[in-house]
Amino acid sequence: MFILSNSATPLYVSWQRDIGFSQSTLTWIFAVYIVGLLASLLVSGPLSDRIGRKPVLLPALALSLISCAIFLSASSVTALIMARLLTGISVGAIVSCGMAAVADIAGPHRKKLAALLSSSAMVFGSGVGPLFSGIVAEVMAAPIIPVFSVVLALILVSFALVGKMPLHSRRQAGPLVRVPGVPRKAFVHLILAIAVFAPGLSGTSFFLSLGPSLLYEITGNVSTAIAGILVFLTFASATGVQFAAQRFSPARLLAIGVASTAMGMVMLFSAVTISSSVMIFVAATFIGAGQGAGQLAGFTLLNLIIPSTRLAEANSALSVGAYVPAATLSLIAGRVSDATSIETSAITLSVILIIIAAFSAAAIFLFRRRIKQ
């Protein structure tokens, strides 16, 4: 599912050429994905805690198949928007319900392992998608059909896997749909996780939507393979830092996340200032590490203190808190890019996220004892 989420990224340059749309439209296409994801998070997390994991996961996989079918035949902005919307809805269910299903299968004695495996799968799949599609687009004149045919086949396999998962049905009292939240004892943990996860996700969102275009503006010529490698590097870094730091405490992971994000935005600011393509890749590495560490810290904190009966809802709350600012900042970046230049957009985003990272670091320091409890 996460391979699907970003497979279209290196292909947008081709769609822009064939269909014709602006950078602002491109960020709106990305934002529609976020809208679908957020809408799904508001429903899928609390719903799966009450009726079970499979009744939510299987419909989500079905929607992703429809999304693949639309991508295979997309010839308009409307089709791209619809495909991205359905992808967002599907991914939202996987983020909340799927990650909770991994925790359910792992059991109470392997909560940190469950958080590591589900969180790393999320970022690694997000990186493999654009790398795969970028390479295919580089070697094939018509990459759309092979890319999304492979993804469609993977999702069909997922149906079989989900069907075999040892997950029990559940029927709990309470409303089926409500705004996701966490118990009062976990509120500070949730806020700190969002304060680190959101800036990192905002940075990676920029690279997903406008990173290849920025690289093109600096170098004058970027292949789809290079664009895919840039996005893959971001998420490979997010994956690597999670395995490298898996034994660290959540508090230390939060500190690594905020420091990496801040350093990444400094590198991005510098890359644009001196027109260095190499530093863009360095920035992507740091920003990916920031998202990976913050994401792992957040899901680990929730896995450790939230009961299984509310875990999918808690995952939804964390994801909503991170994706809302990420979508907002992506839209701002797109508008600034259209109004001025993509370089100005990158500089503006860098300054904003460096300031946010500073406040997040202060919050971690103030509440560090609460995190360790």
Short mmCIF file of C-alpha atoms in Angstrom, two decimals:
data_model
loop_
_atom_site.label_atom_id
_atom_site.label_comp_id
_atom_site.label_asym_id
_atom_site.label_seq_id
_atom_site.Cartn_x
_atom_site.Cartn_y
_atom_site.Cartn_z
CA MET A 1 0.00 0.00 0.00
CA PHE A 2 2.79 2.43 0.81
CA ILE A 3 4.50 1.55 -2.47
CA LEU A 4 1.29 2.71 -4.17
CA SER A 5 1.19 5.91 -2.11
CA ASN A 6 4.24 7.47 -3.81
CA SER A 7 4.68 5.53 -7.05
CA ALA A 8 3.18 8.40 -9.03
CA THR A 9 5.74 10.97 -7.80
CA PRO A 10 8.41 10.64 -10.57
CA LEU A 11 5.66 10.33 -13.19
CA TYR A 12 4.11 13.74 -12.52
CA VAL A 13 6.67 15.41 -14.79
CA SER A 14 5.37 13.26 -17.67
CA TRP A 15 1.74 13.98 -16.79
CA GLN A 16 2.54 17.71 -16.59
CA ARG A 17 4.01 17.53 -20.08
CA ASP A 18 1.16 15.49 -21.56
CA ILE A 19 -1.81 17.04 -19.74
CA GLY A 20 -0.44 20.47 -18.83
CA PHE A 21 -0.80 21.81 -15.29
CA SER A 22 1.09 24.13 -12.93
CA GLN A 23 3.20 23.51 -9.83
CA SER A 24 0.29 24.76 -7.74
CA THR A 25 -1.99 22.15 -9.34
CA LEU A 26 0.63 19.53 -8.57
CA THR A 27 0.58 20.42 -4.87
CA TRP A 28 -3.24 20.34 -4.96
CA ILE A 29 -3.08 16.79 -6.36
CA PHE A 30 -0.84 15.89 -3.44
CA ALA A 31 -3.11 17.74 -0.99
CA VAL A 32 -6.17 15.80 -2.23
CA TYR A 33 -4.31 12.65 -1.22
CA ILE A 34 -3.90 14.14 2.25
CA VAL A 35 -7.61 15.03 2.37
CA GLY A 36 -8.56 11.44 1.58
CA LEU A 37 -6.07 10.16 4.11
CA LEU A 38 -7.32 12.46 6.86
CA ALA A 39 -10.96 11.60 6.18
CA SER A 40 -10.06 7.92 6.36
CA LEU A 41 -8.10 8.36 9.59
CA LEU A 42 -11.09 10.01 11.27
CA VAL A 43 -13.21 6.95 10.50
CA SER A 44 -11.00 3.89 10.10
CA GLY A 45 -9.14 4.02 13.43
CA PRO A 46 -12.10 4.24 15.83
CA LEU A 47 -14.14 1.95 13.56
CA SER A 48 -11.57 -0.85 13.52
CA ASP A 49 -11.24 -0.71 17.32
CA ARG A 50 -14.98 -1.44 17.51
CA ILE A 51 -15.71 -3.90 14.69
CA GLY A 52 -12.30 -5.47 14.03
CA ARG A 53 -9.28 -5.03 11.75
CA LYS A 54 -10.21 -7.14 8.71
CA PRO A 55 -13.58 -5.42 8.04
CA VAL A 56 -11.60 -2.18 7.59
CA LEU A 57 -8.47 -3.51 5.89
CA LEU A 58 -10.18 -5.47 3.11
CA PRO A 59 -12.34 -2.57 1.81
CA ALA A 60 -9.26 -0.34 1.93
CA LEU A 61 -7.39 -2.78 -0.30
CA ALA A 62 -10.37 -2.85 -2.68
CA LEU A 63 -10.28 0.94 -3.01
CA SER A 64 -6.56 0.80 -3.74
CA LEU A 65 -7.25 -1.55 -6.65
CA ILE A 66 -9.68 1.00 -8.09
CA SER A 67 -7.03 3.68 -7.62
CA CYS A 68 -4.52 1.61 -9.61
CA ALA A 69 -7.06 1.13 -12.38
CA ILE A 70 -7.61 4.90 -12.64
CA PHE A 71 -3.86 5.60 -12.71
CA LEU A 72 -3.51 3.08 -15.54
CA SER A 73 -5.87 5.11 -17.75
CA ALA A 74 -5.46 8.66 -16.37
CA SER A 75 -5.57 11.34 -19.07
CA SER A 76 -6.77 14.38 -17.10
CA VAL A 77 -6.15 16.24 -13.87
CA THR A 78 -9.56 15.05 -12.65
CA ALA A 79 -8.51 11.42 -13.05
CA LEU A 80 -5.26 12.04 -11.18
CA ILE A 81 -7.15 13.76 -8.37
CA MET A 82 -9.62 10.87 -8.09
CA ALA A 83 -6.83 8.28 -8.05
CA ARG A 84 -4.93 10.19 -5.40
CA LEU A 85 -8.06 10.66 -3.30
CA LEU A 86 -8.79 6.92 -3.27
CA THR A 87 -5.14 6.19 -2.53
CA GLY A 88 -5.29 8.54 0.46
CA ILE A 89 -8.42 6.85 1.80
CA SER A 90 -6.78 3.43 1.47
CA VAL A 91 -3.49 4.49 3.05
CA GLY A 92 -5.33 6.17 5.94
CA ALA A 93 -6.90 2.84 6.85
CA ILE A 94 -3.54 1.08 6.68
CA VAL A 95 -1.81 3.73 8.83
CA SER A 96 -4.35 3.40 11.64
CA CYS A 97 -5.87 -0.07 11.39
CA GLY A 98 -3.01 -1.90 9.68
CA MET A 99 -0.39 -0.77 12.16
CA ALA A 100 -2.71 -1.71 15.03
CA ALA A 101 -3.16 -5.14 13.42
CA VAL A 102 0.61 -5.65 13.48
CA ALA A 103 0.61 -4.79 17.20
CA ASP A 104 -2.26 -7.21 17.83
CA ILE A 105 -0.40 -10.06 16.14
CA ALA A 106 2.88 -9.23 17.90
CA GLY A 107 1.29 -9.44 21.33
CA PRO A 108 1.85 -7.46 24.54
CA HIS A 109 5.49 -8.54 24.97
CA ARG A 110 6.69 -7.26 21.58
CA LYS A 111 5.17 -3.79 21.43
CA LYS A 112 8.39 -1.99 20.52
CA LEU A 113 9.13 -4.54 17.80
CA ALA A 114 5.62 -4.09 16.38
CA ALA A 115 6.10 -0.32 16.26
CA LEU A 116 9.47 -0.72 14.53
CA LEU A 117 8.25 -3.16 11.88
CA SER A 118 5.05 -1.30 11.00
CA SER A 119 6.67 2.14 11.06
CA SER A 120 9.68 1.06 8.97
CA ALA A 121 7.40 -0.70 6.46
CA MET A 122 5.53 2.57 6.10
CA VAL A 123 8.58 4.65 5.19
CA PHE A 124 10.42 1.94 3.23
CA GLY A 125 7.41 1.25 1.02
CA SER A 126 6.98 4.99 0.52
CA GLY A 127 10.54 5.12 -0.81
CA VAL A 128 10.49 1.95 -2.92
CA GLY A 129 7.46 3.19 -4.90
CA PRO A 130 9.07 6.28 -6.47
CA LEU A 131 12.41 4.51 -6.96
CA PHE A 132 10.71 1.71 -8.89
CA SER A 133 8.52 4.00 -11.00
CA GLY A 134 11.42 6.39 -11.65
CA ILE A 135 13.65 3.62 -13.00
CA VAL A 136 10.84 2.18 -15.12
CA ALA A 137 10.11 5.62 -16.55
CA GLU A 138 13.78 6.03 -17.41
CA VAL A 139 14.06 2.80 -19.38
CA MET A 140 10.57 2.59 -20.89
CA ALA A 141 8.76 5.09 -23.10
CA ALA A 142 5.35 4.23 -21.58
CA PRO A 143 5.94 3.50 -17.87
CA ILE A 144 2.39 3.94 -16.51
CA ILE A 145 1.06 0.47 -17.37
CA PRO A 146 4.04 -1.58 -16.09
CA VAL A 147 4.36 0.46 -12.88
CA PHE A 148 0.76 0.28 -11.76
CA SER A 149 0.27 -3.28 -13.04
CA VAL A 150 3.02 -4.43 -10.67
CA VAL A 151 1.52 -2.43 -7.78
CA LEU A 152 -1.91 -3.88 -8.55
CA ALA A 153 -0.46 -7.40 -8.39
CA LEU A 154 1.14 -6.65 -5.01
CA ILE A 155 -2.18 -5.46 -3.63
CA LEU A 156 -3.89 -8.66 -4.82
CA VAL A 157 -1.29 -10.62 -2.85
CA SER A 158 -2.11 -8.41 0.15
CA PHE A 159 -5.71 -9.61 0.04
CA ALA A 160 -4.50 -13.17 0.62
CA LEU A 161 -2.16 -12.07 3.42
CA VAL A 162 -4.84 -10.10 5.26
CA GLY A 163 -7.25 -13.01 4.89
CA LYS A 164 -4.74 -15.28 6.68
CA MET A 165 -3.98 -12.87 9.51
CA PRO A 166 -4.93 -14.32 12.94
CA LEU A 167 -7.14 -11.35 13.83
CA HIS A 168 -10.33 -11.85 15.81
CA SER A 169 -13.60 -10.03 15.26
CA ARG A 170 -14.62 -7.57 17.92
CA ARG A 171 -17.80 -5.81 18.88
CA GLN A 172 -17.31 -2.98 21.33
CA ALA A 173 -19.80 -0.45 22.62
CA GLY A 174 -19.55 3.20 21.60
CA PRO A 175 -20.01 5.30 18.47
CA LEU A 176 -18.59 3.87 15.26
CA VAL A 177 -17.34 7.27 14.14
CA ARG A 178 -15.78 9.93 16.37
CA VAL A 179 -12.86 12.31 16.42
CA PRO A 180 -9.82 10.14 17.27
CA GLY A 181 -8.06 10.85 20.52
CA VAL A 182 -6.07 9.27 23.34
CA PRO A 183 -6.58 8.76 27.08
CA ARG A 184 -5.66 11.75 29.22
CA LYS A 185 -2.47 10.11 30.53
CA ALA A 186 -1.15 9.90 26.95
CA PHE A 187 -2.02 13.43 25.83
CA VAL A 188 1.44 14.93 26.42
CA HIS A 189 3.05 11.98 24.65
CA LEU A 190 0.77 12.54 21.65
CA ILE A 191 1.51 16.27 21.45
CA LEU A 192 5.28 15.75 21.64
CA ALA A 193 5.12 13.03 19.00
CA ILE A 194 3.17 15.34 16.67
CA ALA A 195 5.60 18.20 17.36
CA VAL A 196 8.46 16.10 15.94
CA PHE A 197 6.68 13.88 13.39
CA ALA A 198 4.83 16.79 11.70
CA PRO A 199 7.90 18.91 10.75
CA GLY A 200 9.72 15.84 9.41
CA LEU A 201 6.67 14.78 7.42
CA SER A 202 6.29 18.33 6.08
CA GLY A 203 9.86 18.20 4.82
CA THR A 204 9.43 14.83 3.11
CA SER A 205 6.11 16.04 1.64
CA PHE A 206 7.99 18.90 -0.01
CA PHE A 207 10.43 16.46 -1.60
CA LEU A 208 7.54 14.28 -2.76
CA SER A 209 5.64 17.10 -4.44
CA LEU A 210 8.29 19.64 -5.48
CA GLY A 211 11.68 18.01 -4.88
CA PRO A 212 12.19 16.77 -8.47
CA SER A 213 11.12 20.17 -9.83
CA LEU A 214 13.58 21.95 -7.53
CA LEU A 215 16.36 19.63 -8.66
CA TYR A 216 15.45 20.39 -12.27
CA GLU A 217 15.59 24.16 -11.67
CA ILE A 218 19.08 23.87 -10.19
CA THR A 219 20.59 21.39 -12.65
CA GLY A 220 18.53 22.13 -15.76
CA ASN A 221 18.02 18.44 -16.51
CA VAL A 222 16.75 15.68 -14.23
CA SER A 223 15.82 12.17 -15.33
CA THR A 224 12.89 10.33 -13.77
CA ALA A 225 15.36 7.84 -12.31
CA ILE A 226 17.24 10.62 -10.51
CA ALA A 227 13.94 12.06 -9.27
CA GLY A 228 12.97 8.63 -7.95
CA ILE A 229 16.36 8.20 -6.28
CA LEU A 230 15.96 11.57 -4.53
CA VAL A 231 12.62 10.54 -3.02
CA PHE A 232 13.86 7.03 -2.24
CA LEU A 233 16.88 8.45 -0.43
CA THR A 234 14.56 10.45 1.82
CA PHE A 235 12.59 7.39 2.88
CA ALA A 236 15.59 5.05 2.93
CA SER A 237 17.11 7.41 5.48
CA ALA A 238 13.84 7.32 7.43
CA THR A 239 13.98 3.52 7.40
CA GLY A 240 17.64 3.26 8.29
CA VAL A 241 17.47 5.58 11.28
CA GLN A 242 14.63 3.52 12.74
CA PHE A 243 16.66 0.30 12.72
CA ALA A 244 19.84 2.06 13.81
CA ALA A 245 18.13 3.73 16.78
CA GLN A 246 15.59 1.04 17.68
CA ARG A 247 17.14 0.50 21.12
CA PHE A 248 16.98 4.19 22.00
CA SER A 249 14.32 5.51 24.33
CA PRO A 250 11.39 7.39 22.79
CA ALA A 251 12.71 10.61 24.37
CA ARG A 252 16.05 10.21 22.60
CA LEU A 253 14.29 9.33 19.34
CA LEU A 254 12.29 12.54 19.59
CA ALA A 255 15.49 14.54 20.10
CA ILE A 256 17.13 12.85 17.09
CA GLY A 257 14.06 13.56 15.01
CA VAL A 258 13.86 17.26 15.73
CA ALA A 259 17.63 17.76 15.33
CA SER A 260 17.70 15.89 12.01
CA THR A 261 14.76 17.84 10.61
CA ALA A 262 16.33 21.16 11.59
CA MET A 263 19.67 20.17 10.04
CA GLY A 264 17.92 19.00 6.88
CA MET A 265 16.15 22.32 6.42
CA VAL A 266 19.44 24.19 6.99
CA MET A 267 20.96 22.03 4.25
CA LEU A 268 18.01 22.72 1.94
CA PHE A 269 18.31 26.46 2.56
CA SER A 270 22.02 26.26 1.77
CA ALA A 271 21.48 24.10 -1.32
CA VAL A 272 19.12 26.64 -2.84
CA THR A 273 21.33 29.58 -1.87
CA ILE A 274 24.44 28.18 -3.58
CA SER A 275 22.56 26.14 -6.26
CA SER A 276 24.03 22.81 -5.16
CA SER A 277 22.31 19.63 -6.33
CA VAL A 278 24.56 17.54 -4.05
CA MET A 279 23.35 19.40 -0.98
CA ILE A 280 19.74 18.73 -1.98
CA PHE A 281 20.47 15.02 -1.61
CA VAL A 282 22.18 15.69 1.74
CA ALA A 283 19.14 17.66 2.86
CA ALA A 284 16.87 14.79 1.80
CA THR A 285 18.92 12.39 3.93
CA PHE A 286 18.61 14.52 7.09
CA ILE A 287 14.94 15.31 6.55
CA GLY A 288 14.13 11.64 6.03
CA ALA A 289 15.93 10.78 9.25
CA GLY A 290 13.90 13.44 11.02
CA GLN A 291 10.62 11.96 9.89
CA GLY A 292 11.73 8.39 10.58
CA ALA A 293 12.90 9.05 14.13
CA GLY A 294 9.88 11.18 15.00
CA GLN A 295 7.46 8.69 13.49
CA LEU A 296 9.01 5.71 15.29
CA ALA A 297 9.08 7.61 18.59
CA GLY A 298 5.42 8.52 18.26
CA PHE A 299 4.12 5.07 17.40
CA THR A 300 6.36 3.47 20.04
CA LEU A 301 5.05 5.79 22.75
CA LEU A 302 1.47 4.98 21.78
CA ASN A 303 2.11 1.22 21.59
CA LEU A 304 3.61 1.25 25.07
CA ILE A 305 0.86 3.14 26.89
CA ILE A 306 -2.34 2.75 24.84
CA PRO A 307 -4.46 -0.42 25.29
CA SER A 308 -5.22 -2.49 22.19
CA THR A 309 -8.87 -1.49 22.37
CA ARG A 310 -7.95 2.11 21.47
CA LEU A 311 -4.66 1.69 19.61
CA ALA A 312 -5.96 2.20 16.06
CA GLU A 313 -7.76 5.33 17.23
CA ALA A 314 -4.55 6.62 18.84
CA ASN A 315 -2.61 5.91 15.61
CA SER A 316 -5.24 7.95 13.77
CA ALA A 317 -4.88 10.85 16.21
CA LEU A 318 -1.10 10.93 15.74
CA SER A 319 -1.36 10.73 11.96
CA VAL A 320 -4.03 13.45 11.73
CA GLY A 321 -1.91 15.73 13.89
CA ALA A 322 1.09 15.21 11.60
CA TYR A 323 -0.58 15.24 8.18
CA VAL A 324 -2.68 18.41 8.67
CA PRO A 325 0.35 20.74 8.98
CA ALA A 326 2.19 18.76 6.30
CA ALA A 327 -0.66 19.29 3.83
CA THR A 328 -1.00 22.96 4.79
CA LEU A 329 2.69 23.67 4.33
CA SER A 330 2.75 21.78 1.02
CA LEU A 331 -0.04 23.98 -0.31
CA ILE A 332 1.77 27.10 0.89
CA ALA A 333 4.95 25.90 -0.81
CA GLY A 334 3.08 25.35 -4.07
CA ARG A 335 1.46 28.77 -4.02
CA VAL A 336 4.75 30.50 -3.20
CA SER A 337 6.41 28.56 -6.02
CA ASP A 338 3.82 29.74 -8.55
CA ALA A 339 3.84 33.32 -7.29
CA THR A 340 7.63 33.68 -7.11
CA SER A 341 9.91 30.71 -7.77
CA ILE A 342 10.45 27.20 -6.49
CA GLU A 343 13.74 28.34 -4.93
CA THR A 344 11.88 30.98 -2.87
CA SER A 345 9.36 28.32 -1.90
CA ALA A 346 12.12 26.03 -0.60
CA ILE A 347 13.73 28.85 1.39
CA THR A 348 10.39 29.88 2.90
CA LEU A 349 9.59 26.32 3.98
CA SER A 350 13.09 25.89 5.41
CA VAL A 351 12.75 28.95 7.64
CA ILE A 352 9.28 27.92 8.84
CA LEU A 353 10.34 24.39 9.74
CA ILE A 354 13.55 25.50 11.46
CA ILE A 355 11.46 27.76 13.70
CA ILE A 356 8.97 24.96 14.42
CA ALA A 357 11.84 22.58 15.19
CA ALA A 358 13.21 25.04 17.74
CA PHE A 359 9.87 25.14 19.58
CA SER A 360 9.61 21.34 19.41
CA ALA A 361 13.08 20.96 20.93
CA ALA A 362 12.06 23.26 23.79
CA ALA A 363 8.91 21.20 24.40
CA ILE A 364 10.90 17.96 24.50
CA PHE A 365 13.27 19.46 27.06
CA LEU A 366 10.41 20.71 29.27
CA PHE A 367 8.49 17.43 29.26
CA ARG A 368 11.37 14.95 29.04
CA ARG A 369 10.56 13.47 32.46
CA ARG A 370 6.97 12.78 31.50
CA ILE A 371 8.11 10.85 28.44
CA LYS A 372 10.32 8.58 30.54
CA GLN A 373 7.49 7.60 32.88
#
